[in-house]
Short mmCIF file of C-alpha atoms in Angstrom, two decimals:
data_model
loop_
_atom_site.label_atom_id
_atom_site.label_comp_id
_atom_site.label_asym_id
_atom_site.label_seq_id
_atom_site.Cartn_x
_atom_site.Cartn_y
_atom_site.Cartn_z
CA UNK A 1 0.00 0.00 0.00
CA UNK A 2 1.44 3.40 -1.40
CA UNK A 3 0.77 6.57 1.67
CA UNK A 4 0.52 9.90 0.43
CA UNK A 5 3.08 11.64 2.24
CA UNK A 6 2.72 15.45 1.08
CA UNK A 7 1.91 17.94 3.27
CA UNK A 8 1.17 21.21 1.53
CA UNK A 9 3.19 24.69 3.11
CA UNK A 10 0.29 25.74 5.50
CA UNK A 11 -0.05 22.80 7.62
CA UNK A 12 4.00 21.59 7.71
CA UNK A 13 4.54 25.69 9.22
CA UNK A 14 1.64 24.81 11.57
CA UNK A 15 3.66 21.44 12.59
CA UNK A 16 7.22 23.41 12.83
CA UNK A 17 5.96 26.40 14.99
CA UNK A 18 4.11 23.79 17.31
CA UNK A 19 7.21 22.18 17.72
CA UNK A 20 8.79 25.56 18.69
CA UNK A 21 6.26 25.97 21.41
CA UNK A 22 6.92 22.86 23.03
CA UNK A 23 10.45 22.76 23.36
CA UNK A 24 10.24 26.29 24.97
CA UNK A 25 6.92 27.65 25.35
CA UNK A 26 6.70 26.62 29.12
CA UNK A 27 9.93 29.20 29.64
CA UNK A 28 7.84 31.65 28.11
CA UNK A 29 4.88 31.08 29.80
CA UNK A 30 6.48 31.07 33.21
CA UNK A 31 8.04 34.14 32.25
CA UNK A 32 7.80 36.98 35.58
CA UNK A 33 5.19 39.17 35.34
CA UNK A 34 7.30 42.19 35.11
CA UNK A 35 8.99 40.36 32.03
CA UNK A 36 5.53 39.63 30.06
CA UNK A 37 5.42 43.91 30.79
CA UNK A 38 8.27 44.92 29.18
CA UNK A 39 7.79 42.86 26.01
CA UNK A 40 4.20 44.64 26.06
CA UNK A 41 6.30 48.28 26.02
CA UNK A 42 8.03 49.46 23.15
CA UNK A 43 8.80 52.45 24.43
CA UNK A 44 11.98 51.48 25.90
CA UNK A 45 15.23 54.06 24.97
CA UNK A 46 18.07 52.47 23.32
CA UNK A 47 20.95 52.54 25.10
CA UNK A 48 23.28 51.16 22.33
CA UNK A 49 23.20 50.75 18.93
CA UNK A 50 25.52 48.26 16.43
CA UNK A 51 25.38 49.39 12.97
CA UNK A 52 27.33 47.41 10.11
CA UNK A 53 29.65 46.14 11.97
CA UNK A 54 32.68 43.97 10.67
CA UNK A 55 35.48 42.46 12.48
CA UNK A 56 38.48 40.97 11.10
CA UNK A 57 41.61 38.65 12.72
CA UNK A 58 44.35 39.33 10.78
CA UNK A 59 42.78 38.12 7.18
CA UNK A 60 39.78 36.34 7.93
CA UNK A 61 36.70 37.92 8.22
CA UNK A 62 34.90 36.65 11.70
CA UNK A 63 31.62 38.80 11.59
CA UNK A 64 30.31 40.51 8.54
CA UNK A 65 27.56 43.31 8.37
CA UNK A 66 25.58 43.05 11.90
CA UNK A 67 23.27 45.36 12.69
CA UNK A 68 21.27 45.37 15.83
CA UNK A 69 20.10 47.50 18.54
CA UNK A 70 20.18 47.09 22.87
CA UNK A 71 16.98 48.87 24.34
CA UNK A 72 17.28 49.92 28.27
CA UNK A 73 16.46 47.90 31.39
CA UNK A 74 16.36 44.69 28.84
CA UNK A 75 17.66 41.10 28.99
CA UNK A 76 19.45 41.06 24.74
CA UNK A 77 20.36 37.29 24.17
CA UNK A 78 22.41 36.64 21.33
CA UNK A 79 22.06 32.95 20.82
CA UNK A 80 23.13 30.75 17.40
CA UNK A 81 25.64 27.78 16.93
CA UNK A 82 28.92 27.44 17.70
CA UNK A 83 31.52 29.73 15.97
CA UNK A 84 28.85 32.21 14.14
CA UNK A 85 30.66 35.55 15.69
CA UNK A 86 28.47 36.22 19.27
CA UNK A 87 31.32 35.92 21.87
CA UNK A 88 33.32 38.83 18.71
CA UNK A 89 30.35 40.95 18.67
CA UNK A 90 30.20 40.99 22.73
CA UNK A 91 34.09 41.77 23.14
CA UNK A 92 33.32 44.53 20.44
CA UNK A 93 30.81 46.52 22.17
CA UNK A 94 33.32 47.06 25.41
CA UNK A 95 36.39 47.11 22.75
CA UNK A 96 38.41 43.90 24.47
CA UNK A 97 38.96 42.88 20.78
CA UNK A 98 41.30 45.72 21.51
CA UNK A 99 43.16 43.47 23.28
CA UNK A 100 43.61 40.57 20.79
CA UNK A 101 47.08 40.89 18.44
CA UNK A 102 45.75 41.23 14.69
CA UNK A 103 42.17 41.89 15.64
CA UNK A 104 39.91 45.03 13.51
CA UNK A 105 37.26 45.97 13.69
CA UNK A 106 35.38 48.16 11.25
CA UNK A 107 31.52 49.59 11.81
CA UNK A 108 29.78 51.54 14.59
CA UNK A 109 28.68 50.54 18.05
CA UNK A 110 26.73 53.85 19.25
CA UNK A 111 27.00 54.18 23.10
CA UNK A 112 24.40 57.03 23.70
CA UNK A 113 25.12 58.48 20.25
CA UNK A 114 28.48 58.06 20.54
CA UNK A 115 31.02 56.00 18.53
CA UNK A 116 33.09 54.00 20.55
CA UNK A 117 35.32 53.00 17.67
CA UNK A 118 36.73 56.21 17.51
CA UNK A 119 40.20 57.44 18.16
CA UNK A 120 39.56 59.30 20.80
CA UNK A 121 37.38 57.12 23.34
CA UNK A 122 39.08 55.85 25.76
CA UNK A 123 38.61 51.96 26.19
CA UNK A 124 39.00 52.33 29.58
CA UNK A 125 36.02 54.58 30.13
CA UNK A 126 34.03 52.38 28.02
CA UNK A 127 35.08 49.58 30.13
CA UNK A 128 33.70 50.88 33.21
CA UNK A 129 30.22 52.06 31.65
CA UNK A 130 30.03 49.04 30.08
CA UNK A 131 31.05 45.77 32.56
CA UNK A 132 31.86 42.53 31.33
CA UNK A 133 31.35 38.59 33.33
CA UNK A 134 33.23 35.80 31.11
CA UNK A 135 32.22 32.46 30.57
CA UNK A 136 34.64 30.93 33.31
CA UNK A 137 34.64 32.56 36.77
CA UNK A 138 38.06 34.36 37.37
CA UNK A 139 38.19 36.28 40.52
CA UNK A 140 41.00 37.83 41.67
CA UNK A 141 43.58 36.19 43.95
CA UNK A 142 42.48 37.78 46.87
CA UNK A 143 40.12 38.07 49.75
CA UNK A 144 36.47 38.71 48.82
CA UNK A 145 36.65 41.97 49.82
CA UNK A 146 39.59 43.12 47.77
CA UNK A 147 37.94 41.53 44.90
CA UNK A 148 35.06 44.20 45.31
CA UNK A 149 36.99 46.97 46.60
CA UNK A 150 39.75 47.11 43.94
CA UNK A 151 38.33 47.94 41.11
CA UNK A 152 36.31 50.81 42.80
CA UNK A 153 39.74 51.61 44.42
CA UNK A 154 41.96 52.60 41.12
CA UNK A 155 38.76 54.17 39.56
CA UNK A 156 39.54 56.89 42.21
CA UNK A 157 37.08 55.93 45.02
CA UNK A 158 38.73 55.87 48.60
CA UNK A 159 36.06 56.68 51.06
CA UNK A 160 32.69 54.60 51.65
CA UNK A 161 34.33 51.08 50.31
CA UNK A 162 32.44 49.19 53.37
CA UNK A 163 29.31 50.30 51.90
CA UNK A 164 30.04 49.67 48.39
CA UNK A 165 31.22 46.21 49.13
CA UNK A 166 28.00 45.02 50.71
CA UNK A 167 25.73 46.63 48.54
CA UNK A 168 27.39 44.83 45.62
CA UNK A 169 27.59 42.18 47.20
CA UNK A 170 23.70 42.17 47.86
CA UNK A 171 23.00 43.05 44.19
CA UNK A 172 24.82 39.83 43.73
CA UNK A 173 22.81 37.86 45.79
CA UNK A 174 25.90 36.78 47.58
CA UNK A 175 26.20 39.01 50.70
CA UNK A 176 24.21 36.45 53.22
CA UNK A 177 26.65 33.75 51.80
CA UNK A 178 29.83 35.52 52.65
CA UNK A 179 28.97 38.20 55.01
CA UNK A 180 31.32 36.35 57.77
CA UNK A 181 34.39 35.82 56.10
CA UNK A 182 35.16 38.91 53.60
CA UNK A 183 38.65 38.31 54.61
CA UNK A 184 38.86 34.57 52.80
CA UNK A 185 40.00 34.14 49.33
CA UNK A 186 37.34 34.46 46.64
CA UNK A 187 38.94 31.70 44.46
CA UNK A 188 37.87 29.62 48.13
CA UNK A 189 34.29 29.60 46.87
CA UNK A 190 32.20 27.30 45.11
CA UNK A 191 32.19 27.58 41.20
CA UNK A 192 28.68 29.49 41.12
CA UNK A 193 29.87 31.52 44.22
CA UNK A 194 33.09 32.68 42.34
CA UNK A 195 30.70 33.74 39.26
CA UNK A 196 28.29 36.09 41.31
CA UNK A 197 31.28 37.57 42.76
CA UNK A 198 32.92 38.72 39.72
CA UNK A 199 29.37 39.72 39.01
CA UNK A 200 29.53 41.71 42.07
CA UNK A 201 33.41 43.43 40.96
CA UNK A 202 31.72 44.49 38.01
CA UNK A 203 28.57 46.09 39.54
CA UNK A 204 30.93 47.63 41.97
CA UNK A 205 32.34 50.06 39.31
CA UNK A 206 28.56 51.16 38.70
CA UNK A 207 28.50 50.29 35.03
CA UNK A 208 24.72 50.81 32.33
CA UNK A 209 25.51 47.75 30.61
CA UNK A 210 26.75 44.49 31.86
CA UNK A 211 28.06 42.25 28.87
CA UNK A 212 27.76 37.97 29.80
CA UNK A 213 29.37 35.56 27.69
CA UNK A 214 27.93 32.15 28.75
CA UNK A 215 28.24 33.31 32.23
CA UNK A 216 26.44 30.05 33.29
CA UNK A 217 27.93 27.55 31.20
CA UNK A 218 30.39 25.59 33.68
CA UNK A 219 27.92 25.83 36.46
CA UNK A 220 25.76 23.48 37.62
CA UNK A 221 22.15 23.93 37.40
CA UNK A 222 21.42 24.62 40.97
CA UNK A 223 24.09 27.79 40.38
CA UNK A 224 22.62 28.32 37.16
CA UNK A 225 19.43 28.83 38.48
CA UNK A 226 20.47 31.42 40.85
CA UNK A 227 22.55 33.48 37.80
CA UNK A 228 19.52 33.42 36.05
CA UNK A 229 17.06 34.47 38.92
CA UNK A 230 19.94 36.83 39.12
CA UNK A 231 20.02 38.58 35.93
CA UNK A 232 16.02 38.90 36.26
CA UNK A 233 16.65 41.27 39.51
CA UNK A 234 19.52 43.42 38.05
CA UNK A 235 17.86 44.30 34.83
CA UNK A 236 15.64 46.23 36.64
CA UNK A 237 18.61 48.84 36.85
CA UNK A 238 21.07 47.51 34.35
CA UNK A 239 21.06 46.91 30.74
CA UNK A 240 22.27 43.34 30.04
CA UNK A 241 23.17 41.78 26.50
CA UNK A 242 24.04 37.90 27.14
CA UNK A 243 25.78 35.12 24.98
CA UNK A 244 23.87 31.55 25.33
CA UNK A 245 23.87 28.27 24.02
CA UNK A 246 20.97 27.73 26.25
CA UNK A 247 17.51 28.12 23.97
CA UNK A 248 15.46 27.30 27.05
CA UNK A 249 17.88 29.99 29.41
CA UNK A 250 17.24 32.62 26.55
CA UNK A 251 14.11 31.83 26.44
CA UNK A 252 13.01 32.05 29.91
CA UNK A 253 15.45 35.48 30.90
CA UNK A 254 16.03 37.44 28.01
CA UNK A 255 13.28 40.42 26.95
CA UNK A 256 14.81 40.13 23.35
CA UNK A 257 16.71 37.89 21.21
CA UNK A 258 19.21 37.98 17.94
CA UNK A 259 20.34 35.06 15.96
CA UNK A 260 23.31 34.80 14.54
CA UNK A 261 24.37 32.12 11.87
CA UNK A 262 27.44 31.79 9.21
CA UNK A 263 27.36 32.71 5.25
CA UNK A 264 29.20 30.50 3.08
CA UNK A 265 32.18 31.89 3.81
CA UNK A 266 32.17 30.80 7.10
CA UNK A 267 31.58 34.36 8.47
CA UNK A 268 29.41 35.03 11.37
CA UNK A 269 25.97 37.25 10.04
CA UNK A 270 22.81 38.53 11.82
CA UNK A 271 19.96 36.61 10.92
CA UNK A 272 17.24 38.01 12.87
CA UNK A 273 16.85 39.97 15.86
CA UNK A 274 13.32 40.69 17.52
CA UNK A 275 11.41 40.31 21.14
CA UNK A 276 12.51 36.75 22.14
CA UNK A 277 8.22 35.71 21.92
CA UNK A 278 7.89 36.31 18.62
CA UNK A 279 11.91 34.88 18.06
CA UNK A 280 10.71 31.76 19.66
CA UNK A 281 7.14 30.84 18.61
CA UNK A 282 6.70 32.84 15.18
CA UNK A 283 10.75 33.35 13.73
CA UNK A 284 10.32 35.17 10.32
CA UNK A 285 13.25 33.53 8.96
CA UNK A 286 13.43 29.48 8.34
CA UNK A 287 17.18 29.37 9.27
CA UNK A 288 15.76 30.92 12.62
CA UNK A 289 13.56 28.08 13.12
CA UNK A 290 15.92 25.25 12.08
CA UNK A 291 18.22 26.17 14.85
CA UNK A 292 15.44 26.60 17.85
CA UNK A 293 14.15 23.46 16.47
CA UNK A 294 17.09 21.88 16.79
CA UNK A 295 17.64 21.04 13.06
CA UNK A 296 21.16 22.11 13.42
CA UNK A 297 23.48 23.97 15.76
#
């Protein structure tokens, strides 16, 4: 017996997109109420802006042509497979590709209307507006306070570091944890521990933006958990844009989303950027909802 296996356009999109809602529709659902808000509200300022940008090691081309903007007091996850440019674009915005031997990069990233590509900015000004936590936890090798203390210390501040300590430690959901033994070395703590603390160095400098590449990747999920629960509280007076791997994690924290693939020439390119509900359940773009599907990646 001979089954007719065609399926016209309509009802295969119907099959895809239901697929898309049950691998992460119950993130979206559960969702905080103050999260389902903001994705009502357009009205949101951006706060930084990435226009055609390019970057370059040496000969090879890494990222070609992304354009995207960051809107303030929102979760940005830029999610896509392995080697398609995110981790590039994130060292961009804060200029750390600065720090790489053979690295250019050519385009704009508007901070507030300004350029930070330009001559004149100083990278370590943009640095401190705009913090950065790194896939692997790397606190200092030092007590817990000192890990706090010192970067508010050579941005000038002298007086009040008691204060600033325990408030970022709070904002870090950490202060109850280590309250009693400041003096200990941070590198003493438990993996997820060592994370929110270098969370908490780099909202002791009082940045806008806070930049996260994979920040929960090597943790368990129990620490995960808390980083994410995490990032929910601080948005409320941070901007944060965050690398993932994690569909499910970008689905459940992040406000909006941008997916990021590679051309035939292997370079990494924007594929579509939008609020992470419609990214998730209704992607414009088919290579969009190959990778959420899990089709590749």
């Amino acid at each position: 017996m001979i089954v007719d296996m065609t399926i016209d356009r309509a009802e295969l999109q119907d099959r895809q997109t239901e697929r898309v809602e049950v691998r992460v529709g119950d993130q979206l659902r559960d969702q905080p109420a103050d999260t389902q808000e903001r994705e009502k509200s357009s009205s949101a300022a951006t706060v930084l802006s990435v226009r055609n940008l390019n970057v370059f090691y040496g000969t090879f081309q890494a990222v070609a042509d992304v354009s995207f903007d960051v809107r303030e007091h929102r979760v940005t996850a830029l999610i896509g497979p392995s080697g398609c440019g995110k981790s590039t674009v994130l060292r961009s915005i804060n200029r750390m590709n600065d720090l790489v031997p053979g690295a250019r990069v050519e385009g704009g990233i508007f901070y507030h209307d300004v350029d930070l590509n330009q001559p004149k900015v100083d990278p370590v000004e943009v640095r401190r507006r705009i913090g950065m936590v790194f896939q692997k936890p790397n606190p200092f090798p030092k007590s817990i306070y000192e890990n706090i203390a010192w970067g508010a210390r050579i941005n000038g501040t002298r007086q009040g570091l008691d204060e600033l300590v325990e408030r970022s430690l709070r904002q870090a959901a950490l202060w109850d944890e280590v309250k009693d033994k400041l003096k200990e070395n941070g590198l003493a703590l438990s993996g997820g521990q060592q994370q929110r603390l270098c969370i908490a160095r780099t909202l002791a400098i009082n940045p806008e933006i806070i930049l996260m590449d994979e920040p929960a990747s090597s943790l368990d999920p129990i620490s995960t958990l808390k980083i994410e629960d995490l990032m929910r509280e601080l948005v409320k007076e941070y901007t944060i844009v965050i690398v993932t791997h994690n569909m499910q994690q970008a689905a459940r924290v992040s406000d909006q989303t941008v997916f990021f693939s590679l051309n035939e020439q292997r370079q990494g390119v924007l594929v579509e950027a939008g609020r992470t509900r419609q990214i998730f359940t209704n992607p414009r773009e088919q290579r969009t909802e190959d990778y959420i599907t899990g089709r590749f990646g």
